[in-house]
Amino acid sequence: MSTAGQVIRCKAAVAWEAGKPLSVEEIEVAPPQKNEVRVKIHFTSLCHTDVYFWEAKGQNPLFPRILGHEAGGVVESVGEGVTDVEPGDHVLPIFTGECKECPHCLSEASNMCDLLRINTERGGMLHDGQTRFSKDGKPIYHFLGTSTFSEYTVVHVGQVAKINPEAPLDKVCVLSCGMSTGFGATVNVAKPKKGGSVAVFGLGAVGLAAAEGARVCEASRIIGIDLNPNRFEEAKKFGCTEFVNPKDHNKAVQEVISEMTGGGVDCSIECTGSTQAMVSAFECVHDGWGVAVLVGVPSRDDSFKTHPIHFLNERTLRGTFFGNYKPLSDIPGVVEKSWNWINSSLILSHSWISTRRSSTCCEGRVCDA
């Protein structure tokens, strides 16, 4: 029986207060409005960003809220004006979007949509500012426009990437955030040359994806930096050839890496959100050509300091957002070229897509991103 146009009652994990355990509740999910899609979530994962906003440290708290932004599902119904997807389509809800009309969307150089870029403080839908979630008549706020910790969610059509229905949602769901972010930071932004050297700061899921990107680019040295030595063995599977634990040295880690590599690495990817790691990532690249890419999200009031001489010595510092992938234009191609090669441990293939536009984590399982 069709549920289109009707309120759906389903279960969701609701965050009622900062830092308090999520509560599985029966909620109501309203039908999608103009330019909206209602999606049945089949698999969702836990990204560290969800934890950060659940803790409400360093940003404005907004509760009650349904978190979650890394998932895969199937379209249940669509609202007025939606033509890009239809009921039954397999999709990845994505925390950022693509309106396809603004200057950013029309530019090959940017994926930061004016209309749908990430907004952590927005708790309602763009169409009317209202929520589509409620319990006992009281609203529950959205998160990043996705709110995938619910059996059904409502998302702007510009934030759902239609994918191959044969792709296993339990595995490709991670491409909607962490894996694409880390991998894209390397292959789309840092772009290490064959035989080059790369340092990856932070070996969680995003950092491992960044290391895999360096391996796909055929870097000869991939140095993993992490405070947790237990991560080093797993990182070898993603291409890391050497490891540095900053706690094992009595000097700054950028000095250690510079000595190891005869002046610094060709590229570095920072995947921690620590401003100290950001400085180290920038100062450890080689003068003259080194490129450092910042991926991790710092606290709202954080800042860092480095000497301008590092810029004058022709080091480059860049940031990236979602690995520089456009959600609707690029992610279906990333899924198409990757899902056959993602195994149950989420180890990525050497053949994963390495250029743009050339083309929970799963149920009962949690990934540490």
Short mmCIF file of C-alpha atoms in Angstrom, two decimals:
data_model
loop_
_atom_site.label_atom_id
_atom_site.label_comp_id
_atom_site.label_asym_id
_atom_site.label_seq_id
_atom_site.Cartn_x
_atom_site.Cartn_y
_atom_site.Cartn_z
CA MET A 1 0.00 0.00 0.00
CA SER A 2 1.37 3.40 -0.96
CA THR A 3 2.34 5.81 1.83
CA ALA A 4 2.86 8.77 -0.51
CA GLY A 5 1.26 11.93 0.82
CA GLN A 6 0.71 10.43 4.25
CA VAL A 7 2.42 10.89 7.59
CA ILE A 8 4.63 7.88 8.35
CA ARG A 9 5.13 6.64 11.87
CA CYS A 10 8.52 5.01 12.36
CA LYS A 11 11.41 4.62 14.77
CA ALA A 12 14.27 7.08 15.11
CA ALA A 13 17.19 7.60 17.49
CA VAL A 14 16.51 11.02 18.99
CA ALA A 15 19.09 13.20 20.73
CA TRP A 16 17.10 15.06 23.39
CA GLU A 17 20.00 16.76 25.16
CA ALA A 18 23.70 17.34 24.60
CA GLY A 19 25.78 14.33 25.58
CA LYS A 20 22.81 12.30 26.82
CA PRO A 21 22.19 8.81 25.37
CA LEU A 22 20.07 8.73 22.23
CA SER A 23 16.55 7.43 22.75
CA VAL A 24 14.79 5.20 20.21
CA GLU A 25 11.36 6.74 19.79
CA GLU A 26 8.35 6.33 17.56
CA ILE A 27 8.06 9.58 15.61
CA GLU A 28 5.99 11.04 12.79
CA VAL A 29 7.59 11.91 9.45
CA ALA A 30 5.57 14.31 7.30
CA PRO A 31 5.29 13.96 3.51
CA PRO A 32 7.92 15.74 1.39
CA GLN A 33 7.10 19.27 0.26
CA LYS A 34 8.34 21.19 -2.79
CA ASN A 35 11.78 19.99 -3.97
CA GLU A 36 11.94 17.38 -1.22
CA VAL A 37 12.33 13.61 -1.17
CA ARG A 38 11.30 11.15 1.53
CA VAL A 39 13.78 8.29 1.84
CA LYS A 40 13.58 4.94 3.62
CA ILE A 41 16.99 4.54 5.25
CA HIS A 42 18.37 1.02 4.90
CA PHE A 43 21.87 1.53 6.34
CA THR A 44 23.50 4.34 8.26
CA SER A 45 26.87 4.77 9.91
CA LEU A 46 28.22 6.87 12.74
CA CYS A 47 30.64 9.61 11.71
CA HIS A 48 32.66 11.49 14.30
CA THR A 49 30.88 14.69 13.22
CA ASP A 50 27.65 13.21 14.60
CA VAL A 51 29.37 12.68 17.95
CA TYR A 52 30.78 16.22 17.91
CA PHE A 53 27.35 17.79 17.47
CA TRP A 54 25.74 15.37 19.90
CA GLU A 55 28.24 16.55 22.51
CA ALA A 56 27.50 20.19 21.50
CA LYS A 57 31.03 21.31 22.29
CA GLY A 58 32.20 24.46 20.56
CA GLN A 59 28.95 25.17 18.70
CA ASN A 60 25.38 26.21 19.34
CA PRO A 61 23.30 23.30 20.69
CA LEU A 62 20.04 22.50 18.94
CA PHE A 63 17.83 19.81 20.50
CA PRO A 64 15.84 17.63 20.20
CA ARG A 65 17.47 16.50 17.00
CA ILE A 66 17.85 13.46 14.78
CA LEU A 67 21.52 13.13 13.86
CA GLY A 68 23.13 11.07 11.10
CA HIS A 69 24.46 11.98 7.67
CA GLU A 70 26.26 8.95 6.21
CA ALA A 71 23.72 6.50 4.80
CA GLY A 72 22.07 4.71 1.93
CA GLY A 73 18.38 4.24 1.23
CA VAL A 74 15.50 4.03 -1.23
CA VAL A 75 13.17 6.84 -2.27
CA GLU A 76 9.68 6.32 -0.81
CA SER A 77 7.97 9.40 -2.27
CA VAL A 78 8.77 12.80 -3.78
CA GLY A 79 7.36 16.28 -3.41
CA GLU A 80 6.26 18.89 -5.91
CA GLY A 81 8.77 19.76 -8.61
CA VAL A 82 11.01 16.72 -8.13
CA THR A 83 11.98 15.10 -11.43
CA ASP A 84 15.54 13.86 -10.84
CA VAL A 85 14.51 10.87 -8.70
CA GLU A 86 11.37 8.79 -8.26
CA PRO A 87 10.03 6.21 -5.79
CA GLY A 88 12.16 3.10 -5.79
CA ASP A 89 15.42 4.81 -6.73
CA HIS A 90 18.47 3.93 -4.62
CA VAL A 91 20.12 7.05 -3.23
CA LEU A 92 22.80 8.35 -0.90
CA PRO A 93 21.63 11.32 1.21
CA ILE A 94 24.56 13.74 1.41
CA PHE A 95 25.26 16.46 3.99
CA THR A 96 25.97 19.02 1.29
CA GLY A 97 24.17 19.59 -1.98
CA GLU A 98 24.17 20.70 -5.56
CA CYS A 99 21.48 23.04 -6.89
CA LYS A 100 23.14 23.03 -10.35
CA GLU A 101 22.33 26.73 -10.83
CA CYS A 102 24.52 28.86 -8.53
CA PRO A 103 28.01 30.12 -9.49
CA HIS A 104 29.66 27.37 -7.41
CA CYS A 105 27.66 24.60 -9.04
CA LEU A 106 28.36 26.01 -12.50
CA SER A 107 32.09 26.16 -11.79
CA GLU A 108 34.40 23.18 -12.30
CA ALA A 109 36.61 24.59 -9.55
CA SER A 110 34.12 24.40 -6.67
CA ASN A 111 31.61 22.09 -5.04
CA MET A 112 30.34 24.58 -2.44
CA CYS A 113 26.74 25.16 -3.51
CA ASP A 114 25.37 28.55 -2.41
CA LEU A 115 21.95 27.08 -1.64
CA LEU A 116 22.77 23.70 -0.13
CA ARG A 117 26.26 23.85 1.35
CA ILE A 118 26.59 22.47 4.87
CA ASN A 119 24.72 24.45 7.53
CA THR A 120 25.10 22.94 10.97
CA GLU A 121 22.68 25.34 12.65
CA ARG A 122 19.70 24.86 10.33
CA GLY A 123 17.10 22.65 11.98
CA GLY A 124 14.29 22.89 9.41
CA MET A 125 13.76 22.44 5.69
CA LEU A 126 14.64 25.14 3.17
CA HIS A 127 11.15 25.27 1.66
CA ASP A 128 9.39 26.63 4.73
CA GLY A 129 11.84 26.46 7.63
CA GLN A 130 9.68 23.81 9.31
CA THR A 131 10.72 20.33 10.42
CA ARG A 132 9.28 17.16 8.91
CA PHE A 133 9.85 15.24 12.15
CA SER A 134 7.64 15.39 15.22
CA LYS A 135 6.61 13.45 18.30
CA ASP A 136 3.30 14.02 20.04
CA GLY A 137 2.87 17.18 17.99
CA LYS A 138 6.21 18.69 19.03
CA PRO A 139 8.91 19.32 16.39
CA ILE A 140 12.21 17.47 16.25
CA TYR A 141 15.02 19.26 14.42
CA HIS A 142 16.91 18.07 11.35
CA PHE A 143 20.69 17.69 11.13
CA LEU A 144 22.72 18.67 8.04
CA GLY A 145 19.58 18.25 5.96
CA THR A 146 19.85 14.45 6.21
CA SER A 147 19.00 13.05 9.70
CA THR A 148 19.68 9.44 8.81
CA PHE A 149 19.24 8.02 12.33
CA SER A 150 15.61 7.52 11.40
CA GLU A 151 13.87 4.77 9.45
CA TYR A 152 12.48 7.50 7.18
CA THR A 153 13.86 10.95 6.54
CA VAL A 154 13.07 13.95 4.32
CA VAL A 155 15.88 15.51 2.27
CA HIS A 156 16.14 18.30 -0.29
CA VAL A 157 16.34 16.79 -3.78
CA GLY A 158 19.71 18.49 -4.27
CA GLN A 159 21.10 16.39 -1.44
CA VAL A 160 20.27 12.91 -2.76
CA ALA A 161 22.62 11.23 -5.22
CA LYS A 162 20.89 8.60 -7.35
CA ILE A 163 23.11 5.51 -7.60
CA ASN A 164 23.24 2.14 -9.31
CA PRO A 165 20.55 -0.04 -7.67
CA GLU A 166 22.93 -3.02 -7.79
CA ALA A 167 25.46 -1.28 -5.53
CA PRO A 168 25.27 -2.77 -1.99
CA LEU A 169 23.91 -0.04 0.24
CA ASP A 170 25.54 -1.57 3.31
CA LYS A 171 28.96 -0.78 1.84
CA VAL A 172 28.59 2.24 -0.44
CA CYS A 173 26.77 4.20 2.27
CA VAL A 174 30.17 5.35 3.57
CA LEU A 175 30.82 7.10 0.25
CA SER A 176 28.27 9.73 1.27
CA CYS A 177 30.76 11.28 3.67
CA GLY A 178 34.03 10.02 5.13
CA MET A 179 35.50 7.82 2.43
CA SER A 180 34.83 10.28 -0.39
CA THR A 181 36.12 13.15 1.74
CA GLY A 182 39.48 11.54 2.51
CA PHE A 183 40.03 9.92 -0.87
CA GLY A 184 39.04 13.06 -2.76
CA ALA A 185 41.31 15.23 -0.61
CA THR A 186 44.24 13.28 -1.97
CA VAL A 187 43.33 12.57 -5.59
CA ASN A 188 41.36 15.75 -6.34
CA VAL A 189 43.21 18.35 -4.28
CA ALA A 190 46.71 17.27 -3.18
CA LYS A 191 47.30 15.28 -6.41
CA PRO A 192 50.58 13.60 -5.47
CA LYS A 193 52.77 12.53 -8.37
CA LYS A 194 53.86 8.97 -9.04
CA GLY A 195 56.81 8.18 -6.81
CA GLY A 196 56.10 11.11 -4.49
CA SER A 197 55.85 11.23 -0.72
CA VAL A 198 52.67 11.85 1.30
CA ALA A 199 52.02 12.34 5.02
CA VAL A 200 48.56 11.56 6.41
CA PHE A 201 47.70 13.04 9.80
CA GLY A 202 45.06 10.94 11.57
CA LEU A 203 44.34 7.31 10.70
CA GLY A 204 40.62 7.08 11.29
CA ALA A 205 38.33 6.22 8.38
CA VAL A 206 38.90 9.56 6.61
CA GLY A 207 42.68 9.31 7.00
CA LEU A 208 42.72 5.73 5.75
CA ALA A 209 40.78 6.81 2.68
CA ALA A 210 43.33 9.61 2.15
CA ALA A 211 46.14 7.06 2.39
CA GLU A 212 44.37 4.85 -0.15
CA GLY A 213 44.17 7.86 -2.44
CA ALA A 214 47.95 8.25 -2.15
CA ARG A 215 48.39 4.58 -3.03
CA VAL A 216 46.13 4.94 -6.08
CA CYS A 217 48.31 7.87 -7.17
CA GLU A 218 51.32 5.55 -6.78
CA ALA A 219 53.11 7.55 -4.11
CA SER A 220 56.26 5.72 -3.04
CA ARG A 221 56.21 6.82 0.61
CA ILE A 222 52.99 7.17 2.59
CA ILE A 223 53.69 8.21 6.17
CA GLY A 224 50.86 7.78 8.67
CA ILE A 225 50.83 9.99 11.77
CA ASP A 226 48.63 9.09 14.72
CA LEU A 227 48.74 9.09 18.51
CA ASN A 228 47.18 5.61 18.63
CA PRO A 229 49.73 2.92 17.69
CA ASN A 230 46.96 0.33 17.40
CA ARG A 231 45.93 1.95 14.12
CA PHE A 232 49.25 1.42 12.39
CA GLU A 233 48.83 -2.23 11.45
CA GLU A 234 45.45 -1.64 9.82
CA ALA A 235 46.82 1.38 7.96
CA LYS A 236 49.29 -0.84 6.11
CA LYS A 237 46.32 -2.32 4.23
CA PHE A 238 45.57 1.16 2.89
CA GLY A 239 49.08 1.79 1.63
CA CYS A 240 50.92 3.34 4.58
CA THR A 241 54.61 2.47 4.36
CA GLU A 242 55.86 4.24 7.49
CA PHE A 243 54.43 5.48 10.76
CA VAL A 244 55.12 8.24 13.24
CA ASN A 245 53.66 8.58 16.71
CA PRO A 246 54.32 12.18 17.87
CA LYS A 247 54.45 10.94 21.47
CA ASP A 248 57.59 8.94 20.66
CA HIS A 249 59.63 12.07 19.89
CA ASN A 250 60.91 15.04 21.88
CA LYS A 251 60.67 17.39 18.90
CA ALA A 252 57.82 18.68 16.74
CA VAL A 253 56.48 16.02 14.39
CA GLN A 254 57.04 18.29 11.38
CA GLU A 255 60.75 18.29 12.22
CA VAL A 256 60.71 14.50 12.45
CA ILE A 257 59.07 14.16 9.04
CA SER A 258 61.40 16.72 7.48
CA GLU A 259 64.42 14.75 8.70
CA MET A 260 62.92 11.45 7.49
CA THR A 261 62.33 12.77 4.00
CA GLY A 262 65.29 15.06 3.38
CA GLY A 263 63.41 18.35 3.62
CA GLY A 264 59.73 17.43 3.78
CA VAL A 265 57.03 15.47 1.98
CA ASP A 266 55.54 16.45 -1.36
CA CYS A 267 51.99 16.45 0.05
CA SER A 268 50.27 16.16 3.40
CA ILE A 269 46.64 15.51 4.28
CA GLU A 270 45.35 16.58 7.72
CA CYS A 271 42.36 14.49 8.87
CA THR A 272 42.03 15.21 12.59
CA GLY A 273 40.52 18.68 13.11
CA SER A 274 43.35 19.49 15.53
CA THR A 275 44.87 22.91 14.86
CA GLN A 276 48.22 21.62 16.11
CA ALA A 277 48.06 18.88 13.47
CA MET A 278 47.13 21.48 10.85
CA VAL A 279 50.27 23.48 11.61
CA SER A 280 52.37 20.31 11.53
CA ALA A 281 50.84 19.22 8.23
CA PHE A 282 51.65 22.57 6.63
CA GLU A 283 55.15 22.90 8.02
CA CYS A 284 56.17 19.34 7.12
CA VAL A 285 55.79 19.76 3.34
CA HIS A 286 58.81 20.51 1.20
CA ASP A 287 59.58 24.12 0.34
CA GLY A 288 59.30 25.04 -3.31
CA TRP A 289 56.47 22.64 -4.17
CA GLY A 290 54.88 21.10 -1.08
CA VAL A 291 51.08 21.09 -0.78
CA ALA A 292 49.21 20.64 2.51
CA VAL A 293 45.46 19.91 2.46
CA LEU A 294 43.24 20.48 5.50
CA VAL A 295 40.28 18.10 5.87
CA GLY A 296 39.48 17.94 9.59
CA VAL A 297 36.85 20.27 11.07
CA PRO A 298 38.13 22.37 14.01
CA SER A 299 36.09 23.73 16.87
CA ARG A 300 34.23 26.94 16.08
CA ASP A 301 36.59 29.29 17.91
CA ASP A 302 39.87 27.59 16.99
CA SER A 303 42.68 29.36 15.17
CA PHE A 304 46.28 28.53 14.43
CA LYS A 305 49.50 30.42 13.79
CA THR A 306 52.34 29.75 11.40
CA HIS A 307 55.14 31.99 10.19
CA PRO A 308 54.55 33.73 6.83
CA ILE A 309 57.99 32.61 5.69
CA HIS A 310 56.50 29.17 5.00
CA PHE A 311 54.29 30.72 2.33
CA LEU A 312 57.13 32.84 0.95
CA ASN A 313 59.15 29.63 0.64
CA GLU A 314 56.49 28.41 -1.79
CA ARG A 315 54.60 25.96 0.35
CA THR A 316 50.87 25.79 -0.44
CA LEU A 317 48.07 25.42 2.10
CA ARG A 318 44.65 24.32 0.81
CA GLY A 319 41.35 23.32 2.30
CA THR A 320 38.79 20.91 0.89
CA PHE A 321 35.14 20.21 1.41
CA PHE A 322 33.78 16.70 0.75
CA GLY A 323 36.96 15.87 -1.17
CA ASN A 324 36.05 18.46 -3.84
CA TYR A 325 33.34 16.14 -5.17
CA LYS A 326 30.06 17.57 -6.44
CA PRO A 327 27.42 15.38 -4.75
CA LEU A 328 25.00 14.81 -7.62
CA SER A 329 27.42 15.04 -10.54
CA ASP A 330 30.33 13.03 -9.12
CA ILE A 331 29.20 10.60 -6.41
CA PRO A 332 27.14 8.29 -8.68
CA GLY A 333 30.31 7.78 -10.73
CA VAL A 334 32.40 7.19 -7.62
CA VAL A 335 29.91 4.52 -6.54
CA GLU A 336 29.89 2.94 -9.99
CA LYS A 337 33.67 2.58 -10.07
CA SER A 338 34.17 1.58 -6.45
CA TRP A 339 31.45 -0.66 -5.06
CA ASN A 340 32.72 -3.90 -6.59
CA TRP A 341 36.04 -3.34 -4.84
CA ILE A 342 34.93 -2.41 -1.34
CA ASN A 343 35.21 -5.50 0.86
CA SER A 344 33.61 -6.15 4.21
CA SER A 345 36.47 -4.37 6.00
CA LEU A 346 35.91 -1.28 3.86
CA ILE A 347 39.33 -1.68 2.24
CA LEU A 348 39.31 0.27 -1.00
CA SER A 349 40.60 -0.94 -4.34
CA HIS A 350 43.74 0.26 -6.09
CA SER A 351 41.44 0.98 -9.04
CA TRP A 352 39.11 3.40 -7.27
CA ILE A 353 38.23 6.50 -9.26
CA SER A 354 41.17 8.90 -9.21
CA THR A 355 39.83 11.89 -11.12
CA ARG A 356 36.66 13.92 -10.84
CA ARG A 357 33.84 13.60 -13.32
CA SER A 358 35.47 10.73 -15.23
CA SER A 359 32.73 9.02 -14.87
CA THR A 360 26.11 1.68 9.63
CA CYS A 361 28.63 2.21 8.45
CA CYS A 362 26.04 -0.27 8.07
CA GLU A 363 23.20 -1.80 9.93
CA GLY A 364 24.40 -2.93 13.32
CA ARG A 365 27.96 -1.75 12.72
CA VAL A 366 29.73 1.46 13.70
CA CYS A 367 32.71 3.01 11.91
CA ASP A 368 35.15 5.27 13.69
CA ALA A 369 35.67 8.19 11.32
#
